[in-house]
GROMACS .gro file of C-alpha atoms in nm:
model
  169
    1MET     CA    1   0.699  -0.497   1.833
    2LEU     CA    2   0.804  -0.821   2.002
    3LYS     CA    3   0.530  -1.010   1.815
    4ALA     CA    4   0.655  -0.864   1.488
    5ILE     CA    5   1.009  -0.975   1.567
    6ILE     CA    6   0.892  -1.327   1.655
    7LYS     CA    7   0.685  -1.350   1.335
    8PHE     CA    8   0.982  -1.221   1.134
    9LEU     CA    9   1.217  -1.481   1.286
   10LYS     CA   10   0.970  -1.757   1.206
   11ALA     CA   11   0.924  -1.627   0.852
   12ILE     CA   12   1.292  -1.589   0.781
   13ASN     CA   13   1.349  -1.945   0.889
   14LYS     CA   14   1.074  -2.133   0.708
   15ASN     CA   15   0.730  -1.984   0.646
   16SER     CA   16   0.778  -1.720   0.379
   17HIS     CA   17   0.924  -1.728   0.033
   18PRO     CA   18   1.256  -1.538   0.025
   19GLY     CA   19   1.110  -1.301  -0.235
   20GLU     CA   20   0.829  -1.197   0.001
   21ILE     CA   21   1.079  -1.114   0.273
   22ALA     CA   22   1.308  -0.930   0.030
   23HIS     CA   23   1.017  -0.723  -0.105
   24ALA     CA   24   0.910  -0.644   0.251
   25ILE     CA   25   1.261  -0.519   0.330
   26CYS     CA   26   1.261  -0.302   0.017
   27CYS     CA   27   0.916  -0.160   0.088
   28GLY     CA   28   1.029  -0.089   0.443
   29MET     CA   29   1.334   0.088   0.304
   30LEU     CA   30   1.119   0.299   0.072
   31LEU     CA   31   0.888   0.409   0.353
   32GLY     CA   32   1.162   0.434   0.614
   33PHE     CA   33   1.356   0.681   0.402
   34MET     CA   34   1.056   0.910   0.341
   35PRO     CA   35   0.937   1.177   0.585
   36LYS     CA   36   0.614   1.072   0.756
   37ASN     CA   37   0.437   1.410   0.733
   38ASN     CA   38   0.288   1.374   0.385
   39ALA     CA   39   0.001   1.193   0.218
   40LEU     CA   40   0.236   1.002  -0.014
   41TRP     CA   41   0.378   0.810   0.283
   42TYR     CA   42   0.031   0.704   0.397
   43ILE     CA   43  -0.082   0.613   0.046
   44LEU     CA   44   0.225   0.392  -0.003
   45PHE     CA   45   0.186   0.242   0.345
   46ILE     CA   46  -0.172   0.135   0.271
   47ALA     CA   47  -0.075   0.007  -0.074
   48PHE     CA   48   0.207  -0.203   0.076
   49LEU     CA   49  -0.033  -0.355   0.329
   50PHE     CA   50  -0.233  -0.500   0.040
   51MET     CA   51   0.075  -0.647  -0.127
   52ARG     CA   52   0.188  -1.003  -0.074
   53ILE     CA   53   0.488  -0.929   0.145
   54GLN     CA   54   0.597  -1.049   0.486
   55LYS     CA   55   0.427  -0.787   0.706
   56SER     CA   56   0.648  -0.834   1.014
   57ALA     CA   57   0.962  -0.776   0.810
   58PHE     CA   58   0.794  -0.474   0.652
   59VAL     CA   59   0.720  -0.317   0.993
   60ILE     CA   60   1.065  -0.395   1.136
   61PHE     CA   61   1.257  -0.263   0.837
   62THR     CA   62   1.040   0.047   0.805
   63PHE     CA   63   1.140   0.125   1.162
   64LEU     CA   64   1.509   0.045   1.105
   65PHE     CA   65   1.536   0.252   0.788
   66SER     CA   66   1.351   0.535   0.965
   67LEU     CA   67   1.636   0.543   1.214
   68ALA     CA   68   1.889   0.582   0.933
   69ALA     CA   69   1.688   0.840   0.736
   70PRO     CA   70   1.791   1.154   0.932
   71TYR     CA   71   2.155   1.081   0.855
   72LEU     CA   72   2.073   1.045   0.486
   73ASP     CA   73   1.854   1.356   0.462
   74PRO     CA   74   2.134   1.579   0.327
   75ALA     CA   75   2.183   1.337   0.036
   76PHE     CA   76   1.806   1.312  -0.017
   77ASP     CA   77   1.780   1.690  -0.015
   78LEU     CA   78   2.052   1.725  -0.278
   79ILE     CA   79   1.898   1.457  -0.503
   80GLY     CA   80   1.548   1.598  -0.466
   81TYR     CA   81   1.659   1.956  -0.526
   82THR     CA   82   1.846   1.850  -0.840
   83VAL     CA   83   1.540   1.672  -0.979
   84LEU     CA   84   1.294   1.944  -0.884
   85LYS     CA   85   1.509   2.209  -1.059
   86MET     CA   86   1.535   2.021  -1.389
   87ASP     CA   87   1.389   2.249  -1.655
   88PHE     CA   88   1.231   1.977  -1.867
   89LEU     CA   89   1.034   1.846  -1.563
   90GLN     CA   90   0.890   2.186  -1.465
   91PRO     CA   91   0.574   2.148  -1.681
   92VAL     CA   92   0.506   1.810  -1.519
   93PHE     CA   93   0.540   1.953  -1.168
   94VAL     CA   94   0.318   2.251  -1.255
   95PHE     CA   95   0.055   2.013  -1.394
   96LEU     CA   96   0.072   1.790  -1.085
   97ILE     CA   97   0.042   2.076  -0.837
   98LYS     CA   98  -0.279   2.191  -1.008
   99ILE     CA   99  -0.447   1.852  -0.946
  100PRO     CA  100  -0.663   1.865  -0.631
  101LEU     CA  101  -0.517   1.683  -0.329
  102VAL     CA  102  -0.185   1.602  -0.503
  103GLY     CA  103  -0.022   1.888  -0.311
  104TYR     CA  104  -0.073   1.689   0.010
  105THR     CA  105   0.182   1.437  -0.114
  106LYS     CA  106   0.445   1.711  -0.081
  107PHE     CA  107   0.625   1.581  -0.389
  108TYR     CA  108   0.763   1.934  -0.426
  109ASN     CA  109   0.964   1.894  -0.105
  110SER     CA  110   1.326   1.814  -0.193
  111ILE     CA  111   1.367   1.558   0.085
  112VAL     CA  112   1.043   1.378  -0.008
  113MET     CA  113   1.141   1.370  -0.375
  114GLY     CA  114   1.501   1.268  -0.301
  115SER     CA  115   1.407   0.993  -0.057
  116LEU     CA  116   1.142   0.855  -0.292
  117LEU     CA  117   1.381   0.848  -0.587
  118SER     CA  118   1.662   0.701  -0.376
  119GLY     CA  119   1.432   0.429  -0.249
  120LEU     CA  120   1.315   0.348  -0.601
  121VAL     CA  121   1.670   0.335  -0.736
  122LEU     CA  122   1.791   0.117  -0.448
  123TYR     CA  123   1.488  -0.114  -0.456
  124ILE     CA  124   1.627  -0.370  -0.702
  125PRO     CA  125   1.982  -0.397  -0.562
  126VAL     CA  126   1.851  -0.420  -0.205
  127TYR     CA  127   1.597  -0.683  -0.317
  128PHE     CA  128   1.867  -0.910  -0.458
  129ILE     CA  129   2.095  -0.858  -0.160
  130ALA     CA  130   1.812  -0.927   0.087
  131ARG     CA  131   1.701  -1.236  -0.102
  132LEU     CA  132   2.058  -1.367  -0.106
  133LEU     CA  133   2.097  -1.300   0.267
  134VAL     CA  134   1.773  -1.484   0.347
  135GLN     CA  135   1.888  -1.784   0.146
  136LEU     CA  136   2.231  -1.778   0.312
  137TRP     CA  137   2.065  -1.747   0.653
  138ARG     CA  138   1.848  -2.051   0.589
  139SER     CA  139   2.113  -2.270   0.427
  140LYS     CA  140   2.426  -2.184   0.623
  141LEU     CA  141   2.363  -1.998   0.947
  142VAL     CA  142   2.057  -2.178   1.088
  143PRO     CA  143   2.223  -2.523   1.080
  144LEU     CA  144   2.529  -2.377   1.253
  145MET     CA  145   2.319  -2.200   1.514
  146ARG     CA  146   2.124  -2.517   1.599
  147LYS     CA  147   2.448  -2.681   1.708
  148THR     CA  148   2.557  -2.407   1.948
  149ARG     CA  149   2.528  -2.456   2.321
  150PHE     CA  150   2.359  -2.117   2.365
  151VAL     CA  151   2.071  -2.209   2.132
  152LYS     CA  152   2.025  -2.546   2.302
  153ILE     CA  153   1.999  -2.379   2.644
  154ALA     CA  154   1.793  -2.082   2.524
  155SER     CA  155   1.544  -2.308   2.346
  156LYS     CA  156   1.428  -2.429   2.687
  157LEU     CA  157   1.306  -2.079   2.782
  158SER     CA  158   0.935  -2.008   2.735
  159LEU     CA  159   0.981  -1.694   2.520
  160VAL     CA  160   1.225  -1.871   2.292
  161SER     CA  161   0.994  -2.170   2.255
  162LYS     CA  162   0.761  -1.948   2.049
  163ILE     CA  163   1.046  -1.879   1.808
  164LYS     CA  164   1.175  -2.236   1.821
  165GLY     CA  165   0.908  -2.366   1.584
  166GLY     CA  166   1.039  -2.134   1.314
  167ILE     CA  167   1.404  -2.223   1.364
  168ASN     CA  168   1.368  -2.599   1.395
  169GLY     CA  169   1.096  -2.632   1.130
   0.00000   0.00000   0.00000
């Protein structure tokens, strides 16, 4: 996890395009919200690994959003239940459940459905917010941090020297 954090700090400071980091945060949000006990989570996880996103940010934010998910489960349950009980979608759900192996995605679970839909709805706003924060971090906060006494002293430590290339570059 420490390597992922170091790679993320380097990426947020210079290596990666802000869009790659923002997409990684959004993909992490999508997976972090979903329960991990279904095939849909693993299918999305593998698909996201093949995407051009910042992988360290993806891992970190999947973990962080997973910590928040239990507190959001009541909302996910309500959203998922509402969608699963919509009459006009019933034929679609019946068709999907008859397809072999689709049942392993547990799309019929209200929390899985609610968390997936919530993640999809929040994807675009979170993307723009994350991209803006990365740009603000690079343009405003990094120059201020370089001037602080703490950063000057900490940059002499061996662990911090690994990160230093990303901050000073």
